[in-house]
mmCIF file of C-alpha atoms in Angstrom:
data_model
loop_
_atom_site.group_PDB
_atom_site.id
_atom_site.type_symbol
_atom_site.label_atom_id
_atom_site.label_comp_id
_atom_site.label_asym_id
_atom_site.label_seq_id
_atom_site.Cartn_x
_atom_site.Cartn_y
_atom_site.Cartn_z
ATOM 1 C CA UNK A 1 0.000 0.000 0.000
ATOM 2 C CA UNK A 2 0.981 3.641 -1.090
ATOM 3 C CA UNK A 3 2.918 5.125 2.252
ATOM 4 C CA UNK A 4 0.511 7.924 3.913
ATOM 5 C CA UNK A 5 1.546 11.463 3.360
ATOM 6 C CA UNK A 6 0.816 14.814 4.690
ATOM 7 C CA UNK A 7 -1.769 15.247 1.836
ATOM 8 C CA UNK A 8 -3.534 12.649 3.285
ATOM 9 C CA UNK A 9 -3.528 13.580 6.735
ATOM 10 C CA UNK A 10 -4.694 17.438 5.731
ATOM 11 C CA UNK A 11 -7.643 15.377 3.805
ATOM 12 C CA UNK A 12 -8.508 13.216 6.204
ATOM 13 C CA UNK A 13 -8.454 15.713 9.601
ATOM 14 C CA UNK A 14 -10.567 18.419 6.971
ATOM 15 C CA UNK A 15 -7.405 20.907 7.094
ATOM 16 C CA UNK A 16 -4.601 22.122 4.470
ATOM 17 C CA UNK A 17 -1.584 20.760 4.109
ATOM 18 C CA UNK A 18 0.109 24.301 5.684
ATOM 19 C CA UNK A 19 -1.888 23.666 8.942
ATOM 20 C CA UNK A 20 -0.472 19.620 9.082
ATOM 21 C CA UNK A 21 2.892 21.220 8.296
ATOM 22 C CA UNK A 22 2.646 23.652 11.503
ATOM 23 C CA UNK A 23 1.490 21.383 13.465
ATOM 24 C CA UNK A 24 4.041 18.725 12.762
ATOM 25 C CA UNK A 25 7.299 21.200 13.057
ATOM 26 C CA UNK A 26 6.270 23.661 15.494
ATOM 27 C CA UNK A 27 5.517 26.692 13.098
ATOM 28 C CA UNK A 28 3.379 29.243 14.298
ATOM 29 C CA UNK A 29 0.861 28.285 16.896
ATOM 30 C CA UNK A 30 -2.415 26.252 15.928
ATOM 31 C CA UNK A 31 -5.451 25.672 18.209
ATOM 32 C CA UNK A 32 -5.690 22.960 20.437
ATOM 33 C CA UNK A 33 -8.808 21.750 18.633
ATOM 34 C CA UNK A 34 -6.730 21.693 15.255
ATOM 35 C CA UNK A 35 -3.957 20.011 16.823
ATOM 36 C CA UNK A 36 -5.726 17.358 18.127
ATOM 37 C CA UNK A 37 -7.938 16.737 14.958
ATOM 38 C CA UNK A 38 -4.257 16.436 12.639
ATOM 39 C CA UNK A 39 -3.217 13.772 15.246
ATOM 40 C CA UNK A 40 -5.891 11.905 15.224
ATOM 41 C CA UNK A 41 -6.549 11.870 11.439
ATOM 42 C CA UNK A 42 -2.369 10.832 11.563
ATOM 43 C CA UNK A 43 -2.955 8.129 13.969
ATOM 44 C CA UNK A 44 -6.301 6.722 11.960
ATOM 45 C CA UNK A 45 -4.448 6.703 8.774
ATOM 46 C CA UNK A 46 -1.084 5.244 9.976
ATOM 47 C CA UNK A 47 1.026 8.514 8.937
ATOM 48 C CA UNK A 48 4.515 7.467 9.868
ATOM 49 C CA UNK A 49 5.150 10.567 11.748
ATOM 50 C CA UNK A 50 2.419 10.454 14.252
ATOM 51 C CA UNK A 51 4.526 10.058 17.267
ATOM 52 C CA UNK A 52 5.996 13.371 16.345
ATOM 53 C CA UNK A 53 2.892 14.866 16.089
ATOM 54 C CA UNK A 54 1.627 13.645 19.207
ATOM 55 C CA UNK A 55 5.017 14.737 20.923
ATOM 56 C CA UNK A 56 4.606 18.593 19.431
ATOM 57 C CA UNK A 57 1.281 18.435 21.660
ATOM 58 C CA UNK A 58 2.270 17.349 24.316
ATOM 59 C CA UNK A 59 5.178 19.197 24.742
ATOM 60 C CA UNK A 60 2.962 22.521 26.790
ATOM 61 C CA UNK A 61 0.856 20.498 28.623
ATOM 62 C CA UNK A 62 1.434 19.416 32.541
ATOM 63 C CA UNK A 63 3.179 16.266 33.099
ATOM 64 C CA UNK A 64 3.081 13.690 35.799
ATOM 65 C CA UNK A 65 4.715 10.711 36.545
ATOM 66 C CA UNK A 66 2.633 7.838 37.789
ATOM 67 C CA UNK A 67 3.608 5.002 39.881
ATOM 68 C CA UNK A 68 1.633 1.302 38.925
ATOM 69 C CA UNK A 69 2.248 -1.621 40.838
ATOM 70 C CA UNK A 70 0.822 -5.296 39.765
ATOM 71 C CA UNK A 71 1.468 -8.955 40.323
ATOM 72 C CA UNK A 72 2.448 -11.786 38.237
ATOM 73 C CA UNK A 73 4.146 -10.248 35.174
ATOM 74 C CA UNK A 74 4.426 -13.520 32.758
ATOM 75 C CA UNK A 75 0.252 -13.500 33.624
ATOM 76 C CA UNK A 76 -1.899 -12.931 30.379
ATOM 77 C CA UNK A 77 -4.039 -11.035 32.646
ATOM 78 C CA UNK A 78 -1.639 -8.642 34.454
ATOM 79 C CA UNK A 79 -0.168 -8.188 30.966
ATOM 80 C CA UNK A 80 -3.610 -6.941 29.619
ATOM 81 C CA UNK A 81 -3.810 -4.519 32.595
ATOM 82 C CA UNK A 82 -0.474 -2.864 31.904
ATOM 83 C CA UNK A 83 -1.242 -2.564 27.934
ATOM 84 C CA UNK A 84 -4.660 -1.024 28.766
ATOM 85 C CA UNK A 85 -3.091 1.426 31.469
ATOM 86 C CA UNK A 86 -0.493 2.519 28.042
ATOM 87 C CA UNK A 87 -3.785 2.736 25.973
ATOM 88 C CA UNK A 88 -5.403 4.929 28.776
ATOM 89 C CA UNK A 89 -2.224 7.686 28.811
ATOM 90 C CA UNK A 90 -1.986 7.629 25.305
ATOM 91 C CA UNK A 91 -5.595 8.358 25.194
ATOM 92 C CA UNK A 92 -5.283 11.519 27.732
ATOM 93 C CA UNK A 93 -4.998 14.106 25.124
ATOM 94 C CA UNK A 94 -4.603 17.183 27.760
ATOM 95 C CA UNK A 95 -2.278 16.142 30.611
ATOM 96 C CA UNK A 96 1.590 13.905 29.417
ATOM 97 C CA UNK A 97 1.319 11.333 31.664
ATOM 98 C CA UNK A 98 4.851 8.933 32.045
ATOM 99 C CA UNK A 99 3.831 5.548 33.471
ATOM 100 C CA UNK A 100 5.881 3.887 35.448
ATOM 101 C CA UNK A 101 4.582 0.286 35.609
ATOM 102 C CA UNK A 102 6.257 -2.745 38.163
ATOM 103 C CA UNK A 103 5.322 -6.098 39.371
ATOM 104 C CA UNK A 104 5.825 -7.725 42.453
ATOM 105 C CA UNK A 105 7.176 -11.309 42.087
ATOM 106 C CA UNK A 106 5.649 -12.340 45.198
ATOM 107 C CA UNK A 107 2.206 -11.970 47.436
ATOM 108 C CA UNK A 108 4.733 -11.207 50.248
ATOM 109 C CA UNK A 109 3.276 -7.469 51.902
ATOM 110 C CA UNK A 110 6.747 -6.759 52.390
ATOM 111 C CA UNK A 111 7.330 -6.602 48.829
ATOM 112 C CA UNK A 112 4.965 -4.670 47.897
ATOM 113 C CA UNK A 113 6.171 -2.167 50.726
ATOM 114 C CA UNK A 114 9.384 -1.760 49.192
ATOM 115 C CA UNK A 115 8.071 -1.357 46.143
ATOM 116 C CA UNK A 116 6.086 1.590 47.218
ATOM 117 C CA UNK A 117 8.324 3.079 49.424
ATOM 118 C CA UNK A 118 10.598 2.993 45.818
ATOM 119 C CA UNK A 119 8.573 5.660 44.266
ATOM 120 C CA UNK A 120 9.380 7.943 46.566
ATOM 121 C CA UNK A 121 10.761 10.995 44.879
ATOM 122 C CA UNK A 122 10.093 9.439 41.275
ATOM 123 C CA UNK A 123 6.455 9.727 40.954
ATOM 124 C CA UNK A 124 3.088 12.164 41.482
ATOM 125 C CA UNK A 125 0.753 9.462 42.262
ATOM 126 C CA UNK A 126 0.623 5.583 42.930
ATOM 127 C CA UNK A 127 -1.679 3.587 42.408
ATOM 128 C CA UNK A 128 -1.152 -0.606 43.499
ATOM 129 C CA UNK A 129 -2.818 -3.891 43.960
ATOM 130 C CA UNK A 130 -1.357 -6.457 46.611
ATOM 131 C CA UNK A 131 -2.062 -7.492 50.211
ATOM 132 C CA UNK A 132 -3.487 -5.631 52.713
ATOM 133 C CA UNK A 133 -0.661 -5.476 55.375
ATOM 134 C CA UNK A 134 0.858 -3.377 58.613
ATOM 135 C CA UNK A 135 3.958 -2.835 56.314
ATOM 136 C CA UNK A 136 2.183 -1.770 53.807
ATOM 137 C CA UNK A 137 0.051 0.650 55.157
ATOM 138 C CA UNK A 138 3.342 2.252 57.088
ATOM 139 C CA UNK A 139 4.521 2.641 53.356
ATOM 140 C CA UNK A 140 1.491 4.494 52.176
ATOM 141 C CA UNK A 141 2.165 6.601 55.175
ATOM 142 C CA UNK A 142 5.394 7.777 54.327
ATOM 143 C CA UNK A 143 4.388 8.330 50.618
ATOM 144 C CA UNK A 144 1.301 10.467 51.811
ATOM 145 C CA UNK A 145 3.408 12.522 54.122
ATOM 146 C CA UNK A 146 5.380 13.301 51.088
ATOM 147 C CA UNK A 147 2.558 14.760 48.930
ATOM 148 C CA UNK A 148 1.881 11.750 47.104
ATOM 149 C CA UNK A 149 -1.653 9.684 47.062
ATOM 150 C CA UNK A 150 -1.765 5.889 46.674
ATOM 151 C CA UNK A 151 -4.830 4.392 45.221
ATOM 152 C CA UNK A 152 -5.424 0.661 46.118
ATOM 153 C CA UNK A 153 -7.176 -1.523 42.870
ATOM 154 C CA UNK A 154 -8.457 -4.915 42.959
ATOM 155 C CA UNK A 155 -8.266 -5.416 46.620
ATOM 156 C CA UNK A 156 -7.958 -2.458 49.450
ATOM 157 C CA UNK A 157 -5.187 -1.935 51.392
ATOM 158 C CA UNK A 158 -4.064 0.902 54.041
ATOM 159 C CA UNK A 159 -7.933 1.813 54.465
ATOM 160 C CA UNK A 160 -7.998 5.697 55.928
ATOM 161 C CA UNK A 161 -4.642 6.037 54.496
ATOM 162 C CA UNK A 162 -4.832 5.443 51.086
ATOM 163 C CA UNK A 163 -6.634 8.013 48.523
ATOM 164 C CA UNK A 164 -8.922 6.072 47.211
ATOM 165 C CA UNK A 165 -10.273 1.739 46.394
ATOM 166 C CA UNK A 166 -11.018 1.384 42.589
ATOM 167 C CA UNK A 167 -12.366 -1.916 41.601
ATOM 168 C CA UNK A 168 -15.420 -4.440 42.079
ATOM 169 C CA UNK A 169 -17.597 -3.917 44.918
ATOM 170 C CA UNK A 170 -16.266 -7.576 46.117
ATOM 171 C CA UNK A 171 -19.092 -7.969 48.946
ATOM 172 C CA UNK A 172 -21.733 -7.968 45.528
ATOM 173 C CA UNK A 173 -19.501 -10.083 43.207
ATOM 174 C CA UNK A 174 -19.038 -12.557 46.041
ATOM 175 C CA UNK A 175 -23.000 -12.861 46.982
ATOM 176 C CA UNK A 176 -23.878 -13.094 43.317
ATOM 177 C CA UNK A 177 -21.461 -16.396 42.912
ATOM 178 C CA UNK A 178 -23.324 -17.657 45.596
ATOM 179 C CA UNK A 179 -26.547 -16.941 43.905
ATOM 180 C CA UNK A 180 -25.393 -18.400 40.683
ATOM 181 C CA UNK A 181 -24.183 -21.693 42.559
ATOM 182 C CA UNK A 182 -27.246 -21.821 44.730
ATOM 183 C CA UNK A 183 -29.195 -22.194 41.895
ATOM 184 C CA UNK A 184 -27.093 -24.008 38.801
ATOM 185 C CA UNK A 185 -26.593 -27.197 41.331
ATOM 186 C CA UNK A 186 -27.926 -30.385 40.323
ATOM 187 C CA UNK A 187 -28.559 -30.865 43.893
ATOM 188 C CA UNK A 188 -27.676 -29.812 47.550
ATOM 189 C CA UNK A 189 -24.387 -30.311 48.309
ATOM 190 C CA UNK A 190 -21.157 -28.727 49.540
ATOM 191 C CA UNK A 191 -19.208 -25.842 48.358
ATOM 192 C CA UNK A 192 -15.724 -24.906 48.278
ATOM 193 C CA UNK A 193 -14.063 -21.452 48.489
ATOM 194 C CA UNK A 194 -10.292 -20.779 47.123
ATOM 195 C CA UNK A 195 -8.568 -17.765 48.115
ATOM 196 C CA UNK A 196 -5.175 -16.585 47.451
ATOM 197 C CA UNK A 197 -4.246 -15.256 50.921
ATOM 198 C CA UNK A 198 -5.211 -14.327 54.180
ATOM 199 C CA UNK A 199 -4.652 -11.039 53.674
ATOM 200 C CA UNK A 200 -6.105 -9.856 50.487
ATOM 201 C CA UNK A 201 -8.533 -7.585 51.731
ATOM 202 C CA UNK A 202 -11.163 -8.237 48.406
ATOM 203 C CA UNK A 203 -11.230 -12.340 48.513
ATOM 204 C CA UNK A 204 -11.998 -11.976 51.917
ATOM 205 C CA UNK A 205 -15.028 -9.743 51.132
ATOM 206 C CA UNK A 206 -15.938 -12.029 48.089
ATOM 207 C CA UNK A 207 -15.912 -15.126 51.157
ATOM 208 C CA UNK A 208 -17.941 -13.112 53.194
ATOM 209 C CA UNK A 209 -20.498 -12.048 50.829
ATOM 210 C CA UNK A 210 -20.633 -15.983 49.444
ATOM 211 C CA UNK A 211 -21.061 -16.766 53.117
ATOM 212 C CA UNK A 212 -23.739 -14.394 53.943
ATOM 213 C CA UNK A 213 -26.021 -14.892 50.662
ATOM 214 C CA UNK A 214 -25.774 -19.120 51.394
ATOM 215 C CA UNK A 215 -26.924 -18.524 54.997
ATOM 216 C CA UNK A 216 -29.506 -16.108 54.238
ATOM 217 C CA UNK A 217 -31.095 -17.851 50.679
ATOM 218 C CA UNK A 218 -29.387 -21.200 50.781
ATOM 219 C CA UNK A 219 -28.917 -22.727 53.836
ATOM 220 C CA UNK A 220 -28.996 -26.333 52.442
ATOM 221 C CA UNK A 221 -25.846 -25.803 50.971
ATOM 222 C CA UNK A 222 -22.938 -26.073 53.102
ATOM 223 C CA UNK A 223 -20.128 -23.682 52.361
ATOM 224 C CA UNK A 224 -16.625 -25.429 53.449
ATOM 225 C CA UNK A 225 -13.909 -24.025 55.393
ATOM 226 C CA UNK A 226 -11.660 -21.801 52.728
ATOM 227 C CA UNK A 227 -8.625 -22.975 51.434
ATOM 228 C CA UNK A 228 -5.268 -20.922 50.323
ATOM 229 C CA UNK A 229 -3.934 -21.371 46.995
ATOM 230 C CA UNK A 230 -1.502 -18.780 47.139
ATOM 231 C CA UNK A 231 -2.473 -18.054 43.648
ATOM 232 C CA UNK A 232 -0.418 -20.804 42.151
ATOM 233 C CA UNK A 233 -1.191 -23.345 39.590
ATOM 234 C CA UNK A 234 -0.398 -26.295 41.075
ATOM 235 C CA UNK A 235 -1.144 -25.924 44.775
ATOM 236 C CA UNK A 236 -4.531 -24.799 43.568
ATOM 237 C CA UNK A 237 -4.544 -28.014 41.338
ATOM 238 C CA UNK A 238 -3.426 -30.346 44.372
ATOM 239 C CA UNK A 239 -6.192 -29.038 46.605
ATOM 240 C CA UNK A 240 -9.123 -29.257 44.192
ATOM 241 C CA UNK A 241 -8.153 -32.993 43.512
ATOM 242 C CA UNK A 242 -7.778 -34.181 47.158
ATOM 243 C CA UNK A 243 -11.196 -31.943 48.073
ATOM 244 C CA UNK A 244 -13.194 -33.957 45.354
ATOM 245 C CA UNK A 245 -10.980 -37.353 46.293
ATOM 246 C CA UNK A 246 -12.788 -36.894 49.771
ATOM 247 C CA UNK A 247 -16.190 -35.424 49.376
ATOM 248 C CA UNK A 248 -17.892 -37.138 46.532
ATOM 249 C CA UNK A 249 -21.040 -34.553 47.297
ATOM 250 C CA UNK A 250 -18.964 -31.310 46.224
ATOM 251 C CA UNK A 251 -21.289 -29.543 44.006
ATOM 252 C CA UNK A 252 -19.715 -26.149 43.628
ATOM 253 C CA UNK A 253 -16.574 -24.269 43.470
ATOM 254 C CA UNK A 254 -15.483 -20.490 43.509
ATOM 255 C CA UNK A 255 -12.049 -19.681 43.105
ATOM 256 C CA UNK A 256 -11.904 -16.247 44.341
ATOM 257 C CA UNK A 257 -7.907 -15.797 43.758
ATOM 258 C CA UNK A 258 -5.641 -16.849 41.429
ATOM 259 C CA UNK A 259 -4.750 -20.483 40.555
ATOM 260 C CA UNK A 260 -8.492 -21.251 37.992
ATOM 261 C CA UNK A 261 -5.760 -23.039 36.128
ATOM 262 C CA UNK A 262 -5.707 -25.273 38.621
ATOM 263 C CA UNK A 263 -9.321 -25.552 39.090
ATOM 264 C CA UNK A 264 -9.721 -25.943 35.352
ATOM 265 C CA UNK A 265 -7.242 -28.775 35.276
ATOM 266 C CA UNK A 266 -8.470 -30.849 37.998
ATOM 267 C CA UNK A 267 -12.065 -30.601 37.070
ATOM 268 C CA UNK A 268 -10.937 -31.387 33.272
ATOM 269 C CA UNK A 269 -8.655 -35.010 34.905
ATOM 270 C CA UNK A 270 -11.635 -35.827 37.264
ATOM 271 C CA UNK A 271 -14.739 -35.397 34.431
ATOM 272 C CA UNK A 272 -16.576 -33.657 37.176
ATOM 273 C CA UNK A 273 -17.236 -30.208 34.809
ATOM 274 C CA UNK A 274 -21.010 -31.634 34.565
ATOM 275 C CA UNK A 275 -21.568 -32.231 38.312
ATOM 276 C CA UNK A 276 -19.588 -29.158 40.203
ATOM 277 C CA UNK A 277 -20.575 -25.682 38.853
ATOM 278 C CA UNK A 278 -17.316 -23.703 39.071
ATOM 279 C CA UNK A 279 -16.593 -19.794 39.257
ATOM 280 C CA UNK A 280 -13.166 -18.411 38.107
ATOM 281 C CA UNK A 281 -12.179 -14.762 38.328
ATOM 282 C CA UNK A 282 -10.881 -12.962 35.148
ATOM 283 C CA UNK A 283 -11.554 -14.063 31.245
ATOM 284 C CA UNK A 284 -7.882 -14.895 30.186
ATOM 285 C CA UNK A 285 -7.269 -17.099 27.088
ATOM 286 C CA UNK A 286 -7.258 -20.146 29.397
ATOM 287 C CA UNK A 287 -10.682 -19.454 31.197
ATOM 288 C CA UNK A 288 -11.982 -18.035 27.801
ATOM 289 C CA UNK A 289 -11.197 -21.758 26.393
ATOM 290 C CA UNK A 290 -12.758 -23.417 29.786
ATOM 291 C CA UNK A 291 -16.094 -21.740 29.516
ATOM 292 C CA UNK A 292 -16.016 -22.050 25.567
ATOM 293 C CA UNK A 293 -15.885 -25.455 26.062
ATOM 294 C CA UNK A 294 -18.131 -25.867 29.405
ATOM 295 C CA UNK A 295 -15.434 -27.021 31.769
ATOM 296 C CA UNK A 296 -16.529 -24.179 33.550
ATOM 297 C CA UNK A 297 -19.379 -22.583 34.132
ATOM 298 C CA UNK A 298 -18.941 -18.740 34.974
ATOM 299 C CA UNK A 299 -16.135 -15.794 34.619
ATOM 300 C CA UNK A 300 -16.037 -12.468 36.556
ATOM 301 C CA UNK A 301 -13.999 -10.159 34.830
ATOM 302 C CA UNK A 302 -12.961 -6.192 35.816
ATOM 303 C CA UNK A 303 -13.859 -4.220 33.335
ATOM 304 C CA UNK A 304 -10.017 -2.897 32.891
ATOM 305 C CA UNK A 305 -10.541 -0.574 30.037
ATOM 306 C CA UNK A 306 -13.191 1.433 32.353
ATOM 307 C CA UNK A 307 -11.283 0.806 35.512
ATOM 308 C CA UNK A 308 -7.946 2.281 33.250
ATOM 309 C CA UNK A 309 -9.696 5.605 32.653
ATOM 310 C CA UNK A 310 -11.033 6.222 35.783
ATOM 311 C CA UNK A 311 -7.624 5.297 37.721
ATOM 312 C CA UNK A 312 -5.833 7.867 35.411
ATOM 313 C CA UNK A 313 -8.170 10.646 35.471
ATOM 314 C CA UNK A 314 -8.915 10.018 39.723
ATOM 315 C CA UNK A 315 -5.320 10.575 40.080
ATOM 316 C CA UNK A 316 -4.152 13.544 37.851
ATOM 317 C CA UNK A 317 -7.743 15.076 39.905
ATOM 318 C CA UNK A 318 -6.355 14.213 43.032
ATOM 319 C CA UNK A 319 -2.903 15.715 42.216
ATOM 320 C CA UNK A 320 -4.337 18.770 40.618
ATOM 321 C CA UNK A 321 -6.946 19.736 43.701
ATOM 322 C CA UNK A 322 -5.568 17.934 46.694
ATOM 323 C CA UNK A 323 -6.377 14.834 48.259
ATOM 324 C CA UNK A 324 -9.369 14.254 49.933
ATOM 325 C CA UNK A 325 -10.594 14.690 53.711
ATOM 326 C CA UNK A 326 -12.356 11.323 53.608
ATOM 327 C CA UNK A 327 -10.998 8.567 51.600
ATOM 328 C CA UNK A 328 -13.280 6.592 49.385
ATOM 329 C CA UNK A 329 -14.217 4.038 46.884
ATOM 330 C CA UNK A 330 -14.821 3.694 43.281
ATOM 331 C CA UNK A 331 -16.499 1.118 41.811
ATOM 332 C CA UNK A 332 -16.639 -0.815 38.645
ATOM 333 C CA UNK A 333 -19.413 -3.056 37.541
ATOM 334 C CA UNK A 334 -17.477 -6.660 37.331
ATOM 335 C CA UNK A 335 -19.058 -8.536 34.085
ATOM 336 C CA UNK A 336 -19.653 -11.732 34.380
ATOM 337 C CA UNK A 337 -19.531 -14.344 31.116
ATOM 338 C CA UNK A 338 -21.105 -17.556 30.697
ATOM 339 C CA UNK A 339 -20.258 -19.989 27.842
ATOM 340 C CA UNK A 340 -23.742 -18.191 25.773
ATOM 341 C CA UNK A 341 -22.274 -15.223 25.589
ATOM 342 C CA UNK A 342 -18.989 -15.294 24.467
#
């Protein structure tokens, strides 16, 4: 295909060629509106100078350096979340915003207290997920005393300290597996609950809501005592097979943490995908392929486009006007996906 030129750019953004030219070398000054409409008639067409463009417009606006912090790099879903934090600060067309993106290696609190206590002096704004934790509240602490707001996402931390919770409303994502367990069993039966840690404050809200929707709708189900995966494959995997090895009237499972590989691959090796209704958190390309082809039979998933957006625009408002007397929440409706609607 013919390589786009300025021409096309002018023709496409409804401008003249003069007004791409200004816009891509500086020359003169040309409205913000104008600006923007040359960049994004460069970006739709593929012009190869684009990045320039965008670069020229950036260069008078504020900038801010933002601190993220996730798990699990190598994990297709962690990997999603930092490409669709990118996609969000590319698409902030009036603040530059530099991302500065980590990953813990570990569920360990005192990792992700380091990790925080590393953006001191480097960053506006940080925004985490990770346990909830003595260490790591002390670490929001000293960040806060230094000007800068931490935002917890996923699961709270440092409640009263932190800025701000963006995420699920866990307490309604937990009662609603219940619901969907409650009533997709063949028959009454018991239940078992996976969570990643003791101290990830938004499984235990997703166990408590389960808990309280069983005793309150479905008391002829019994809900087991919870059992820690630490998010890993095959832990996860080793407990599902020696809970169905032992209780051959185990009708449903919710994974609330990490580890549905596990879950998947044990249900998949036993043949019991028609008998135990299961619950995973997150659509991946593995849970995608489990629901696709009924090994499962639900997926919660953050909306992490929305949840992107909001993060980014919460924190360059919170850096702009102050942080807030009260800190709060902000929630995201989690979607959930059955195999019918993929």
């Amino acid at each position: 295909m013919k390589r786009p030129t300025i021409t096309d750019v002018a023709t496409t953004a409804g401008v003249s060629v003069a007004t791409v030219d200004r816009v891509l070398n500086g020359r003169l000054p040309v409205r913000e509106e104008t600006s923007r409409r040359v960049f994004e008639a460069a970006e739709k067409i593929g012009f190869h100078a684009t990045n320039i463009i965008r670069q020229r417009m950036l260069a008078d606006l504020p900038s801010y350096n933002l601190g993220i912090i996730l798990r699990k790099e190598r994990h297709s879903f962690y990997q999603t979340f930092a490409d669709e934090l990118e996609l969000a600060a590319r698409n902030v067309r009036d603040r530059h915003l530099n991302l500065r993106i980590e990953f813990a290696q570990s569920g360990e609190p005192s990792e992700l207290a380091a990790l925080l206590t590393g953006m001191k002096g480097r960053v506006h704004a940080v925004a985490a997920t990770g346990p909830d934790h003595h260490d790591v509240t002390a670490a929001v602490e000293a960040l806060k005393a230094k000007g800068i707001p931490t935002f917890s996402l996923l699961s709270d931390f440092a409640q009263g300290v932190r800025e701000a919770y963006l995420g699920a409303n866990n307490m309604k994502v937990g009662r609603t597996a219940a619901w969907m367990i409650s009533r997709l069993a063949r028959s009454k039966g018991k239940v078992l609950l996976l969570l990643g840690g003791h101290r990830f404050h938004g499984h235990s809200l997703r166990e408590t809501g389960f808990r309280s929707y069983i005793r309150e709708y479905a008391p002829e189900f019994e809900v087991m005592d919870a059992l820690i995966t630490l998010e890993t494959r095959r832990l996860t995997y080793e407990l599902v097979m020696d809970t169905i090895a032992k209780h051959q009237d185990l009708v449903g499972i919710y994974c609330i943490g990490g580890g549905m590989e596990g879950v998947i691959e044990a249900l998949q090796q036993e043949n019991r995908q028609e008998t135990i209704v299961c619950l995973v958190n997150e659509l991946t390309p593995e849970s995608r392929q489990a629901l696709l082809e009924r090994r499962i039979t639900g997926v919660f998933q953050t909306p992490l486009r929305e949840l992107c957006a909001d993060l980014l625009a919460t924190m360059v408002h919170t850096i702009e006007h102050g942080m807030a007397e009260t800190p709060g929440q902000r929630f995201v409706p989690a979607h959930l996906w059955v195999p019918e609607s993929l």
